[in-house]
Amino acid sequence: TCPLPLLNEWNTGNTPQMNMSCNFTNETGNTPLVTIYCTVLIIGVPANFLTLFLTMMQIKKKNVMAVYLFTLSVSDLLYMATIPQWIRYVMNNHKWQDSELACKITGFIFFNNLYVSILILCCISVDRYVAVVYSLESRGQRRQKKAWAICIITWLLVVISHIPVFTLKEDNDKGSCFETFPMTNMVARLSCARFCIGFFIPLITLIATNIKMFLIVKASGSLTDRQKSKVRFLTISVIAIFLFCFAPYHCLLLGRAAVSFLSYEVSCAFEKKIHFLSTVFICLCTVNSAINPILYVFTSENCRHDLRRGSIPQYFAQHLARWLTEIAVARG
């Protein structure tokens, strides 16, 4: 099964089943899911590193969108650094071999990446919408300082909301990491809030801004058919990928929350039936980290122009020369 932790399994709250956990083993095959994670690493790591350098060059050119894309890549790379831990965990039949603190840190990074990604993707759609629909009015309003402030506030809100991860107690007898079933009533309520705030509201915002932007571009007489086709492709892709990566996990999360209010026996039976689906759906969330650079950066005219000009080698050469000069001066 997929190795990633489930925040909705926080074992807290004064409920009748708080000290009871479902007894079922992970009998599903690990190979397909491990393959997915390895693929995400192979594609996502170089793609996100390339995105970092491309967006840094665009940030120097005062490109506002580059700030959001840079933040997204930092978040994705931070998460990808933890994937080997989860691969090791799942290949060891869900037995965590490191410390409990390591488990909590790794899970903390996963959930931060999940919701930072969702919220930043939402910010990107809103920023594109403002730039297209209110191009004249927003010319003096869309500034990098505002974009940086939005990104920092987003990070802070997500990080603060997931600090409770470090207060959780794992089931040491099972040796698992963030896999406790069923949900408690408190966690079920938190899961409903996560669905609404962390998924549904961003989804509605993303759909509304992208469709409105597409309709305005479609009606424009100043754009070529090629430009309109590009906007249509990006609009459909953004919505489809968001739904593909995040909708299954959050819809099942809501379903699990609803069932958890029923009896312990019903809850456990349901958890056992959908456990494999749950792990697969979390894997889909991970795929987003590899897709983001391809969709947002490599479809950008500015970034493709930098690639064609060979700007990245020049960037490295300039910074290497500056670094060597500083060392020589320091040794004086």
CSV table of C-alpha atoms in Angstrom, one decimal:
chain,number,residue,atom,x,y,z
A,1,THR,CA,0.0,0.0,0.0
A,2,CYS,CA,0.9,3.6,-0.4
A,3,PRO,CA,3.3,4.7,2.4
A,4,LEU,CA,2.1,8.2,2.9
A,5,PRO,CA,0.5,9.1,6.3
A,6,LEU,CA,-3.1,10.1,6.8
A,7,LEU,CA,-3.8,13.2,8.8
A,8,ASN,CA,-7.3,12.2,9.3
A,9,GLU,CA,-6.2,9.3,11.5
A,10,TRP,CA,-5.0,11.6,14.3
A,11,ASN,CA,-5.7,9.4,17.3
A,12,THR,CA,-7.1,12.2,19.5
A,13,GLY,CA,-10.5,13.1,21.0
A,14,ASN,CA,-12.7,11.8,23.7
A,15,THR,CA,-14.8,9.2,21.8
A,16,PRO,CA,-15.8,5.7,22.6
A,17,GLN,CA,-13.4,4.2,20.1
A,18,MET,CA,-10.4,6.4,21.0
A,19,ASN,CA,-8.5,3.5,22.4
A,20,MET,CA,-9.7,1.0,19.8
A,21,SER,CA,-8.1,0.4,16.5
A,22,CYS,CA,-9.2,-1.8,13.6
A,23,ASN,CA,-7.1,-5.0,13.1
A,24,PHE,CA,-6.5,-5.6,9.5
A,25,THR,CA,-3.3,-6.2,7.6
A,26,ASN,CA,-2.0,-4.5,4.5
A,27,GLU,CA,-2.4,-7.3,2.0
A,28,THR,CA,-2.2,-5.3,-1.2
A,29,GLY,CA,0.7,-5.3,-3.5
A,30,ASN,CA,3.4,-2.7,-2.9
A,31,THR,CA,5.2,-2.8,-6.3
A,32,PRO,CA,2.8,-0.6,-8.4
A,33,LEU,CA,2.7,2.2,-5.8
A,34,VAL,CA,6.5,2.1,-5.2
A,35,THR,CA,6.8,2.4,-9.0
A,36,ILE,CA,4.7,5.5,-9.0
A,37,TYR,CA,6.8,7.1,-6.2
A,38,CYS,CA,10.0,6.3,-8.0
A,39,THR,CA,8.6,7.8,-11.2
A,40,VAL,CA,7.6,10.9,-9.4
A,41,LEU,CA,11.2,11.2,-8.1
A,42,ILE,CA,12.8,10.6,-11.4
A,43,ILE,CA,10.7,13.2,-13.2
A,44,GLY,CA,9.9,15.6,-10.4
A,45,VAL,CA,13.4,16.2,-8.9
A,46,PRO,CA,15.1,17.4,-12.1
A,47,ALA,CA,12.0,19.2,-13.3
A,48,ASN,CA,11.6,21.1,-10.1
A,49,PHE,CA,15.3,22.0,-9.8
A,50,LEU,CA,15.1,23.3,-13.4
A,51,THR,CA,12.0,25.2,-12.4
A,52,LEU,CA,13.8,26.8,-9.5
A,53,PHE,CA,16.5,28.2,-11.8
A,54,LEU,CA,14.1,29.3,-14.5
A,55,THR,CA,11.8,31.1,-12.0
A,56,MET,CA,14.8,32.7,-10.2
A,57,MET,CA,15.7,34.3,-13.5
A,58,GLN,CA,12.2,35.4,-14.1
A,59,ILE,CA,12.0,36.8,-10.5
A,60,LYS,CA,15.0,39.0,-11.4
A,61,LYS,CA,12.9,40.3,-14.3
A,62,LYS,CA,10.1,41.3,-12.0
A,63,ASN,CA,7.8,38.5,-13.1
A,64,VAL,CA,5.0,38.1,-10.5
A,65,MET,CA,3.9,34.6,-11.5
A,66,ALA,CA,7.5,33.4,-11.0
A,67,VAL,CA,7.2,34.0,-7.3
A,68,TYR,CA,4.3,31.5,-6.9
A,69,LEU,CA,6.0,28.9,-9.1
A,70,PHE,CA,9.2,29.3,-7.2
A,71,THR,CA,7.4,28.7,-3.9
A,72,LEU,CA,5.6,25.7,-5.4
A,73,SER,CA,8.9,24.1,-6.5
A,74,VAL,CA,10.5,24.6,-3.1
A,75,SER,CA,7.5,22.9,-1.5
A,76,ASP,CA,7.6,20.0,-4.0
A,77,LEU,CA,11.3,19.4,-3.6
A,78,LEU,CA,11.1,19.5,0.2
A,79,TYR,CA,8.4,16.8,0.0
A,80,MET,CA,10.3,14.7,-2.5
A,81,ALA,CA,13.3,14.5,-0.1
A,82,THR,CA,11.0,12.4,2.2
A,83,ILE,CA,9.7,10.0,-0.5
A,84,PRO,CA,12.6,7.5,0.0
A,85,GLN,CA,11.6,7.2,3.6
A,86,TRP,CA,8.0,6.3,2.7
A,87,ILE,CA,9.2,3.9,0.0
A,88,ARG,CA,11.4,2.2,2.6
A,89,TYR,CA,8.4,2.1,5.0
A,90,VAL,CA,6.0,0.5,2.5
A,91,MET,CA,8.5,-2.1,1.3
A,92,ASN,CA,9.0,-3.0,5.0
A,93,ASN,CA,5.3,-3.9,5.2
A,94,HIS,CA,4.4,-0.7,7.0
A,95,LYS,CA,6.9,-1.1,9.8
A,96,TRP,CA,8.6,2.3,10.6
A,97,GLN,CA,12.3,1.6,11.3
A,98,ASP,CA,13.3,5.1,12.4
A,99,SER,CA,12.3,7.2,15.4
A,100,GLU,CA,8.8,8.4,16.2
A,101,LEU,CA,10.1,12.0,15.7
A,102,ALA,CA,11.3,11.1,12.2
A,103,CYS,CA,7.8,9.8,11.4
A,104,LYS,CA,6.2,13.0,12.6
A,105,ILE,CA,8.6,15.2,10.7
A,106,THR,CA,8.1,13.3,7.5
A,107,GLY,CA,4.3,13.3,7.9
A,108,PHE,CA,4.4,17.0,8.8
A,109,ILE,CA,6.3,17.8,5.5
A,110,PHE,CA,3.8,15.7,3.5
A,111,PHE,CA,0.7,17.6,4.8
A,112,ASN,CA,2.4,21.0,4.4
A,113,ASN,CA,3.2,20.2,0.8
A,114,LEU,CA,-0.3,19.0,0.1
A,115,TYR,CA,-2.0,22.1,1.3
A,116,VAL,CA,0.6,24.6,0.3
A,117,SER,CA,0.4,23.2,-3.2
A,118,ILE,CA,-3.4,23.4,-3.3
A,119,LEU,CA,-3.5,27.0,-2.0
A,120,ILE,CA,-0.6,28.2,-4.2
A,121,LEU,CA,-2.2,26.6,-7.3
A,122,CYS,CA,-5.3,28.6,-6.3
A,123,CYS,CA,-3.3,31.8,-6.0
A,124,ILE,CA,-1.8,31.2,-9.5
A,125,SER,CA,-5.2,30.9,-11.0
A,126,VAL,CA,-6.4,34.0,-9.3
A,127,ASP,CA,-3.3,35.9,-10.4
A,128,ARG,CA,-3.7,34.8,-14.0
A,129,TYR,CA,-7.4,35.8,-13.9
A,130,VAL,CA,-6.6,39.3,-12.6
A,131,ALA,CA,-3.8,39.7,-15.2
A,132,VAL,CA,-6.1,38.7,-18.1
A,133,VAL,CA,-9.5,40.1,-17.0
A,134,TYR,CA,-8.2,43.3,-15.4
A,135,SER,CA,-5.0,43.8,-17.4
A,136,LEU,CA,-5.1,47.6,-17.3
A,137,GLU,CA,-6.4,48.0,-13.7
A,138,SER,CA,-4.0,45.5,-12.3
A,139,ARG,CA,-0.9,46.8,-14.0
A,140,GLY,CA,0.2,48.8,-10.9
A,141,GLN,CA,-1.3,46.4,-8.4
A,142,ARG,CA,0.4,43.0,-9.3
A,143,ARG,CA,3.7,43.3,-7.6
A,144,GLN,CA,6.3,40.8,-6.4
A,145,LYS,CA,6.1,42.1,-2.8
A,146,LYS,CA,2.4,41.2,-2.6
A,147,ALA,CA,3.1,37.8,-4.2
A,148,TRP,CA,5.9,37.1,-1.6
A,149,ALA,CA,3.6,38.2,1.2
A,150,ILE,CA,0.8,35.9,0.0
A,151,CYS,CA,3.2,33.0,-0.3
A,152,ILE,CA,4.7,33.6,3.2
A,153,ILE,CA,1.3,33.9,4.8
A,154,THR,CA,0.1,30.7,3.1
A,155,TRP,CA,3.1,28.8,4.4
A,156,LEU,CA,2.6,30.1,7.9
A,157,LEU,CA,-1.1,29.3,8.0
A,158,VAL,CA,-0.5,25.7,6.7
A,159,VAL,CA,2.5,25.1,9.0
A,160,ILE,CA,0.7,26.4,12.1
A,161,SER,CA,-2.4,24.3,11.3
A,162,HIS,CA,-0.3,21.1,11.2
A,163,ILE,CA,1.8,21.6,14.3
A,164,PRO,CA,-0.6,19.2,16.2
A,165,VAL,CA,1.0,16.4,14.2
A,166,PHE,CA,3.8,16.5,16.8
A,167,THR,CA,1.4,15.8,19.6
A,168,LEU,CA,0.1,12.6,18.2
A,169,LYS,CA,0.9,9.2,19.7
A,170,GLU,CA,1.7,6.3,17.3
A,171,ASP,CA,0.7,2.7,17.8
A,172,ASN,CA,4.2,1.4,18.8
A,173,ASP,CA,2.9,-2.2,19.0
A,174,LYS,CA,2.2,-2.2,15.3
A,175,GLY,CA,5.2,-0.1,14.3
A,176,SER,CA,3.1,2.0,11.9
A,177,CYS,CA,3.4,5.6,11.1
A,178,PHE,CA,0.2,7.7,10.9
A,179,GLU,CA,-1.9,4.7,10.2
A,180,THR,CA,-4.5,4.3,12.9
A,181,PHE,CA,-8.1,3.3,12.1
A,182,PRO,CA,-10.9,4.3,12.5
A,183,MET,CA,-11.2,8.1,12.9
A,184,THR,CA,-12.2,9.6,16.2
A,185,ASN,CA,-15.2,12.0,16.2
A,186,MET,CA,-12.8,14.9,16.7
A,187,VAL,CA,-10.7,13.9,13.7
A,188,ALA,CA,-13.8,13.4,11.6
A,189,ARG,CA,-14.9,17.0,12.2
A,190,LEU,CA,-11.4,18.2,11.4
A,191,SER,CA,-11.5,16.1,8.2
A,192,CYS,CA,-14.8,17.8,7.2
A,193,ALA,CA,-13.1,21.2,7.7
A,194,ARG,CA,-10.1,20.1,5.7
A,195,PHE,CA,-12.4,19.0,2.8
A,196,CYS,CA,-14.2,22.4,2.8
A,197,ILE,CA,-11.2,24.8,3.5
A,198,GLY,CA,-8.4,22.8,2.0
A,199,PHE,CA,-10.1,21.4,-1.1
A,200,PHE,CA,-13.6,22.5,-2.0
A,201,ILE,CA,-13.2,26.3,-1.7
A,202,PRO,CA,-9.9,26.3,-3.6
A,203,LEU,CA,-11.5,24.0,-6.3
A,204,ILE,CA,-14.5,26.3,-6.8
A,205,THR,CA,-12.1,29.3,-7.0
A,206,LEU,CA,-9.8,27.5,-9.5
A,207,ILE,CA,-12.8,26.5,-11.7
A,208,ALA,CA,-14.5,29.9,-11.6
A,209,THR,CA,-11.3,31.9,-12.4
A,210,ASN,CA,-10.1,29.6,-15.2
A,211,ILE,CA,-13.5,29.3,-16.9
A,212,LYS,CA,-14.1,33.0,-16.7
A,213,MET,CA,-10.7,33.7,-18.1
A,214,PHE,CA,-11.2,31.3,-20.9
A,215,LEU,CA,-14.5,32.8,-21.9
A,216,ILE,CA,-13.0,36.3,-22.0
A,217,VAL,CA,-10.1,35.2,-24.1
A,218,LYS,CA,-12.3,33.2,-26.4
A,219,ALA,CA,-14.4,36.4,-27.1
A,220,SER,CA,-11.3,38.5,-27.7
A,221,GLY,CA,-10.8,39.7,-31.2
A,222,SER,CA,-7.1,40.7,-30.6
A,223,LEU,CA,-5.8,37.2,-30.0
A,224,THR,CA,-4.8,34.6,-32.6
A,225,ASP,CA,-6.4,31.2,-32.7
A,226,ARG,CA,-3.1,29.7,-31.6
A,227,GLN,CA,-3.1,31.9,-28.5
A,228,LYS,CA,-6.8,31.0,-27.7
A,229,SER,CA,-6.0,27.3,-28.1
A,230,LYS,CA,-3.1,27.6,-25.6
A,231,VAL,CA,-5.4,29.2,-23.1
A,232,ARG,CA,-8.0,26.5,-23.6
A,233,PHE,CA,-5.4,23.8,-23.2
A,234,LEU,CA,-4.1,25.4,-20.0
A,235,THR,CA,-7.6,25.9,-18.6
A,236,ILE,CA,-8.7,22.3,-19.2
A,237,SER,CA,-5.4,20.9,-18.0
A,238,VAL,CA,-5.3,22.9,-14.8
A,239,ILE,CA,-8.8,21.9,-13.7
A,240,ALA,CA,-8.4,18.2,-14.9
A,241,ILE,CA,-5.1,17.7,-13.1
A,242,PHE,CA,-6.3,19.4,-9.9
A,243,LEU,CA,-9.4,17.1,-9.9
A,244,PHE,CA,-7.3,14.0,-10.8
A,245,CYS,CA,-4.7,14.6,-8.1
A,246,PHE,CA,-6.7,15.9,-5.2
A,247,ALA,CA,-10.5,15.1,-5.6
A,248,PRO,CA,-10.3,11.3,-5.0
A,249,TYR,CA,-8.4,11.7,-1.7
A,250,HIS,CA,-10.6,14.5,-0.3
A,251,CYS,CA,-13.9,12.9,-1.4
A,252,LEU,CA,-12.9,9.6,0.3
A,253,LEU,CA,-11.7,11.6,3.3
A,254,LEU,CA,-15.2,13.1,3.6
A,255,GLY,CA,-16.8,9.6,3.2
A,256,ARG,CA,-14.6,8.2,5.9
A,257,ALA,CA,-15.5,11.1,8.2
A,258,ALA,CA,-19.2,10.4,7.7
A,259,VAL,CA,-18.9,6.7,8.3
A,260,SER,CA,-16.8,7.2,11.5
A,261,PHE,CA,-19.9,8.6,13.3
A,262,LEU,CA,-21.5,5.1,12.9
A,263,SER,CA,-20.7,2.1,15.1
A,264,TYR,CA,-17.1,0.8,15.6
A,265,GLU,CA,-17.9,-2.4,13.7
A,266,VAL,CA,-19.4,-0.5,10.7
A,267,SER,CA,-16.4,1.9,10.7
A,268,CYS,CA,-13.8,-0.8,10.7
A,269,ALA,CA,-15.6,-2.8,8.0
A,270,PHE,CA,-15.7,0.3,5.8
A,271,GLU,CA,-12.0,1.1,6.5
A,272,LYS,CA,-10.9,-2.4,5.6
A,273,LYS,CA,-12.8,-2.2,2.3
A,274,ILE,CA,-11.5,1.2,1.2
A,275,HIS,CA,-8.0,1.1,2.7
A,276,PHE,CA,-6.3,0.2,-0.6
A,277,LEU,CA,-8.3,2.9,-2.4
A,278,SER,CA,-7.3,5.4,0.3
A,279,THR,CA,-3.6,4.7,-0.2
A,280,VAL,CA,-3.9,4.9,-4.0
A,281,PHE,CA,-5.6,8.2,-3.8
A,282,ILE,CA,-2.9,9.6,-1.6
A,283,CYS,CA,-0.4,8.5,-4.3
A,284,LEU,CA,-2.3,10.6,-6.8
A,285,CYS,CA,-1.7,13.6,-4.6
A,286,THR,CA,2.0,13.0,-5.0
A,287,VAL,CA,1.8,12.9,-8.8
A,288,ASN,CA,1.0,16.6,-8.7
A,289,SER,CA,4.5,17.4,-7.6
A,290,ALA,CA,5.9,16.1,-10.9
A,291,ILE,CA,3.3,17.6,-13.1
A,292,ASN,CA,3.4,21.2,-11.8
A,293,PRO,CA,6.7,22.2,-13.5
A,294,ILE,CA,5.6,20.6,-16.8
A,295,LEU,CA,2.3,22.3,-16.9
A,296,TYR,CA,3.1,25.8,-15.5
A,297,VAL,CA,6.7,26.4,-16.3
A,298,PHE,CA,7.5,24.6,-19.5
A,299,THR,CA,4.4,26.0,-21.2
A,300,SER,CA,5.6,29.6,-20.3
A,301,GLU,CA,6.9,31.6,-23.3
A,302,ASN,CA,9.4,33.4,-21.0
A,303,CYS,CA,10.8,30.2,-19.5
A,304,ARG,CA,11.1,28.4,-22.9
A,305,HIS,CA,12.9,31.5,-24.2
A,306,ASP,CA,15.4,31.3,-21.4
A,307,LEU,CA,15.9,27.6,-22.2
A,308,ARG,CA,16.5,28.2,-25.9
A,309,ARG,CA,19.0,31.0,-25.1
A,310,GLY,CA,20.9,28.7,-22.8
A,311,SER,CA,20.4,31.1,-19.9
A,312,ILE,CA,20.9,28.4,-17.2
A,313,PRO,CA,24.5,27.7,-18.1
A,314,GLN,CA,25.1,31.4,-18.2
A,315,TYR,CA,23.5,31.8,-14.8
A,316,PHE,CA,25.7,29.2,-13.3
A,317,ALA,CA,28.8,30.6,-14.9
A,318,GLN,CA,28.1,34.1,-13.7
A,319,HIS,CA,27.5,33.0,-10.1
A,320,LEU,CA,30.5,30.6,-10.1
A,321,ALA,CA,32.7,33.4,-11.3
A,322,ARG,CA,31.3,35.8,-8.7
A,323,TRP,CA,31.8,33.1,-6.0
A,324,LEU,CA,35.4,32.4,-7.0
A,325,THR,CA,36.2,36.2,-7.0
A,326,GLU,CA,34.8,36.6,-3.5
A,327,ILE,CA,36.9,33.7,-2.3
A,328,ALA,CA,40.0,35.2,-3.9
A,329,VAL,CA,39.3,38.6,-2.3
A,330,ALA,CA,38.6,37.1,1.1
A,331,ARG,CA,42.0,35.2,1.0
A,332,GLY,CA,43.5,38.5,-0.1
